[in-house]
Short mmCIF file of C-alpha atoms in Angstrom, two decimals:
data_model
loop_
_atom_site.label_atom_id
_atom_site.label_comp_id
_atom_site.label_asym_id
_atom_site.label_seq_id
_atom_site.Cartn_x
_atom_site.Cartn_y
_atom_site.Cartn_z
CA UNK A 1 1.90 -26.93 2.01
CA UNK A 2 -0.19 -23.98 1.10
CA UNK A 3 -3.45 -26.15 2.46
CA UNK A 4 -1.51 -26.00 5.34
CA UNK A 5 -0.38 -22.25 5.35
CA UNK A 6 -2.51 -20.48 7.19
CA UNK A 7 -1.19 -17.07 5.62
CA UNK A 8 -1.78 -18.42 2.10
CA UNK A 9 -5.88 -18.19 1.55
CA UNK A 10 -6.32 -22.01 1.32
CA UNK A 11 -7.73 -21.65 5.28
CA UNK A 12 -10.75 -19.90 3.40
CA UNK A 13 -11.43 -23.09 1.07
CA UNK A 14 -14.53 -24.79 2.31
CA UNK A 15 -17.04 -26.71 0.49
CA UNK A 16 -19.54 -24.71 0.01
CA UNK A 17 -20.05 -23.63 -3.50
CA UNK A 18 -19.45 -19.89 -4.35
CA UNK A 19 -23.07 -17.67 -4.58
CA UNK A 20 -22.88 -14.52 -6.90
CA UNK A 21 -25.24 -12.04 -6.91
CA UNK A 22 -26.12 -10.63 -10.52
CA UNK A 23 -28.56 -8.18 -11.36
CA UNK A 24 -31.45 -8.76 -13.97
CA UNK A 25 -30.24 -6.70 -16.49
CA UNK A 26 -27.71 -9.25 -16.45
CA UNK A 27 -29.21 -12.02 -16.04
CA UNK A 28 -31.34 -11.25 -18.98
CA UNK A 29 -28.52 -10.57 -20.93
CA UNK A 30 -27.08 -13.88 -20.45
CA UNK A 31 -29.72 -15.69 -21.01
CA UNK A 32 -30.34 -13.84 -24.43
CA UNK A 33 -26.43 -14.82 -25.11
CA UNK A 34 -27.37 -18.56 -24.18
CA UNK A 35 -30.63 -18.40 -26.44
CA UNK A 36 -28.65 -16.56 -29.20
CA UNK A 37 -26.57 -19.71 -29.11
CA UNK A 38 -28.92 -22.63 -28.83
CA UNK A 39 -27.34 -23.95 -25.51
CA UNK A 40 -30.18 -22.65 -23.46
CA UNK A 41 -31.60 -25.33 -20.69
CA UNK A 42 -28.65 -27.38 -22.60
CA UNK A 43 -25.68 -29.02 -20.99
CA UNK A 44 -22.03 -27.37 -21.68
CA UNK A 45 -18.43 -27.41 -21.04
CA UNK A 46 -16.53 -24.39 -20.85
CA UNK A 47 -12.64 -24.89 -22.85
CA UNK A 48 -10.37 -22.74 -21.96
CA UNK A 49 -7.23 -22.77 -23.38
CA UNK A 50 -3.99 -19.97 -22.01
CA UNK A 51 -2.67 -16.86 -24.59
CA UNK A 52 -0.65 -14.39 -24.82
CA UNK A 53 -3.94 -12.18 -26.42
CA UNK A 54 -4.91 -10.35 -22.71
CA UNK A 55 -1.01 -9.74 -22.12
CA UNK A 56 0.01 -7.40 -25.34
CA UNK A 57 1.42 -4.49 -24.56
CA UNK A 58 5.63 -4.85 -26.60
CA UNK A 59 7.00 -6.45 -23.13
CA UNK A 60 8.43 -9.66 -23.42
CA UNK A 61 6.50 -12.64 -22.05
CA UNK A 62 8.06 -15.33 -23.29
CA UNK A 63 8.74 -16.91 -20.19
CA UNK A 64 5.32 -17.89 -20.66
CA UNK A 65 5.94 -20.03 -23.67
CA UNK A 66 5.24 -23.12 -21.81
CA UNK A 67 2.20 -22.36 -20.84
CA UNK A 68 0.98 -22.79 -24.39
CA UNK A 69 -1.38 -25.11 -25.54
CA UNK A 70 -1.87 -26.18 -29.62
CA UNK A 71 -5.65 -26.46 -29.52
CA UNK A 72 -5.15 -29.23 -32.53
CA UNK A 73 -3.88 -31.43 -29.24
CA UNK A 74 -7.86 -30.53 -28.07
CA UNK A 75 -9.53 -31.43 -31.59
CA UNK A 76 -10.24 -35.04 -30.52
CA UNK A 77 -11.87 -34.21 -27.37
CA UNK A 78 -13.58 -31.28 -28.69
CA UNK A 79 -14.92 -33.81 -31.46
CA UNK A 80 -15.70 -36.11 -28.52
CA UNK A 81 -17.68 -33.72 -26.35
CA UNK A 82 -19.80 -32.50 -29.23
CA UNK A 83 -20.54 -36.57 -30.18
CA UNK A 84 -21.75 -36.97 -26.90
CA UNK A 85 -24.31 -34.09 -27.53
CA UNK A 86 -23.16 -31.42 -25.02
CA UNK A 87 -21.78 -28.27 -26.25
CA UNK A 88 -18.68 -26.33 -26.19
CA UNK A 89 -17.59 -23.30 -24.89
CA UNK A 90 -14.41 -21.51 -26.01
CA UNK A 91 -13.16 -19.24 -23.36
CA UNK A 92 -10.20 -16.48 -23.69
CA UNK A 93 -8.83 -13.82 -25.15
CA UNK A 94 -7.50 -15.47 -28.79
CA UNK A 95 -10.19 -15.06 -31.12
CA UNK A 96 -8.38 -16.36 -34.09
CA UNK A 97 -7.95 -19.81 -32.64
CA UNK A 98 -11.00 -21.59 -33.00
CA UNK A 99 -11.76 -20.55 -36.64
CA UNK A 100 -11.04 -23.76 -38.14
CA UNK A 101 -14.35 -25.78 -35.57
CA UNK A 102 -17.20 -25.74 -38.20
CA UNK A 103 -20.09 -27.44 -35.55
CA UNK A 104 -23.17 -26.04 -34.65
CA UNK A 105 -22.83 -26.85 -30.96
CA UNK A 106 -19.22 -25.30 -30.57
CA UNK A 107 -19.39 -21.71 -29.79
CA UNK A 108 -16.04 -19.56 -29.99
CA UNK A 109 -17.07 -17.17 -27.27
CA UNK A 110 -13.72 -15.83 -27.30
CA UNK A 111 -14.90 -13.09 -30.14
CA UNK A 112 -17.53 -12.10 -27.77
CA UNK A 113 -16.37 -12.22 -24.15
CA UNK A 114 -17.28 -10.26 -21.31
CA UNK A 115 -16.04 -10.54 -17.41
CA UNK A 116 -19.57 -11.50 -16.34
CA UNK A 117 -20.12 -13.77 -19.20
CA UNK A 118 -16.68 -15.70 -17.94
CA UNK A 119 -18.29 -15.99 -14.65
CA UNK A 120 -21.80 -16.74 -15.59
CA UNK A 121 -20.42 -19.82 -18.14
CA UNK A 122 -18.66 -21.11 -15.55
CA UNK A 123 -21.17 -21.24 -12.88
CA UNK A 124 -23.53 -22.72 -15.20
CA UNK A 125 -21.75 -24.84 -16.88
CA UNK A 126 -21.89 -28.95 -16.43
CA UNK A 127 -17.55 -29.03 -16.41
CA UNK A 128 -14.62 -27.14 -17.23
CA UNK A 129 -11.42 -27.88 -19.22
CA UNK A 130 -7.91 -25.71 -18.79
CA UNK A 131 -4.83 -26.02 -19.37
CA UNK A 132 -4.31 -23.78 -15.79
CA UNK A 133 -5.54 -20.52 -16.37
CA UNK A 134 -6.77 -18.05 -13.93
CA UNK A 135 -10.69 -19.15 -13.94
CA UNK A 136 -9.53 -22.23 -13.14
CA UNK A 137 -10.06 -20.96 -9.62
CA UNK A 138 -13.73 -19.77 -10.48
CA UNK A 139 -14.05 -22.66 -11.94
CA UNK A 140 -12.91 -24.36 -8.41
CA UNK A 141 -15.44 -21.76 -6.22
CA UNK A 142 -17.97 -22.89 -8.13
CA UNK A 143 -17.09 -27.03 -7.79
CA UNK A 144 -17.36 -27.53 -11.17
CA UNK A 145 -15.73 -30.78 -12.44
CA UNK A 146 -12.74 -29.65 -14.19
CA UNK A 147 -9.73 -31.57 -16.37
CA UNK A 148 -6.76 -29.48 -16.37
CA UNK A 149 -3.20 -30.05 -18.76
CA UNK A 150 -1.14 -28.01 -16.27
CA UNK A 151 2.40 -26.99 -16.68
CA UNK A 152 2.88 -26.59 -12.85
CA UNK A 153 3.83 -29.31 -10.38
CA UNK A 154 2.37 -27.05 -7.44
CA UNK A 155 -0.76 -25.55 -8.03
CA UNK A 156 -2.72 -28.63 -7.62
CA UNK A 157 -6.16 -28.26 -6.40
CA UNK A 158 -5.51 -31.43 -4.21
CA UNK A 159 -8.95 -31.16 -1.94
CA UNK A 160 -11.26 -32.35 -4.40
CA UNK A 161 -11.80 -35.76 -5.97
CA UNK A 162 -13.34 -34.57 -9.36
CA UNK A 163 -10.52 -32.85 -10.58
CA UNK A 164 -8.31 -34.61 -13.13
CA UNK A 165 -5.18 -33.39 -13.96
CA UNK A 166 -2.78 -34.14 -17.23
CA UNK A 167 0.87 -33.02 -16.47
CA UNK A 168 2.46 -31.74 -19.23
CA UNK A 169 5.91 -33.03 -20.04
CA UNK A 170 8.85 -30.20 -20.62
CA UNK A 171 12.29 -30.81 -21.82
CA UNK A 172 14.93 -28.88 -20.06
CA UNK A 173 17.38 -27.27 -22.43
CA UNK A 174 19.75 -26.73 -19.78
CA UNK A 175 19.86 -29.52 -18.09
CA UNK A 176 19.22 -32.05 -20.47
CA UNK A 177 16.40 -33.67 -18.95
CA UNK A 178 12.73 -34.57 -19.58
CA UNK A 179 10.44 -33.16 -16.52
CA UNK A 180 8.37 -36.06 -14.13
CA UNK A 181 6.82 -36.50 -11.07
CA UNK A 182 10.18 -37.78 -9.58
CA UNK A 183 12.51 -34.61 -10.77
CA UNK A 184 9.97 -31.98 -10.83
CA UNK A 185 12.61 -29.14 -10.51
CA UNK A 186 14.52 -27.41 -13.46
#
């Protein structure tokens, strides 16, 4: 539908890959970062996983709750990427939950971060892994293959064919009912 909807943005989805202009005070800084962290000239994936971290303020958010991810579901295929010799990238806001990753070629960005560093990963890196966040649409501008655990049945980034997505399952309280492709309504 929203492919579809010319009011919705999707008419300005093309396939050309999104160009970003940085200066070289930047650049340089980034490339120090990269250096800093022995994943210069070196393939990477960029994880990021959602929090609550970025949203603190005493409101109540909890109707994010299923958003949440338990990054020891992600342990195997961090393990995985780092066999394979690439490196990892924690993304975020939640500095506390990568403490526990004791490898060389994992870097927990997250104590670090800037809002050109999130862009400049993500443009440079070789994929990216969300569970649906909001750079998972930077991550789309940039056509960067991406596997995504979503919790939404309609934000699908359908117009691309290396894009993987992992539904996540959710039990309705209310109605009694496990969540599928079938019944995708609470």
């Amino acid at each position: 539908f929203d492919i579809d909807n010319k009011k919705s943005g999707w008419e300005n989805v093309n396939d050309q890959k999104l160009d970003i202009k940085i200066t070289e005070a930047e650049k340089k800084k980034f490339i120090k970062f990269l250096k800093n962290n022995n994943i210069y000239e070196k393939k990477y994936i960029c994880l990021n996983l959602w929090s609550f971290e970025h949203l603190k303020k005493n409101l109540d958010w909890s109707h994010h709750n299923y958003r949440l991810s338990d990054s020891e579901n992600y342990l195997e295929l961090i393990n995985y990427i780092l066999e394979k010799n690439l490196f990892v990238v924690a993304l975020g806001h939640d500095t506390k939950r990568y403490l526990n990753i004791k490898n060389k070629k994992f870097i927990n960005y997250c104590e670090k971060r800037s809002d050109i560093f999130d862009v400049l990963l993500i443009k440079n890196c070789f994929a990216y892994i969300s569970d649906a966040t909001g750079l998972d649409y930077l991550a789309n501008a940039f056509k960067k293959p991406m596997l995504i655990n979503s919790p939404f049945f309609g934000f699908f980034f359908t117009h691309r064919t290396d894009i993987v997505y992992l539904v996540k399952r959710f039990y309705s309280e209310k109605k009694k009912w496990r969540s599928n492709f079938k019944r995708s309504t609470f």
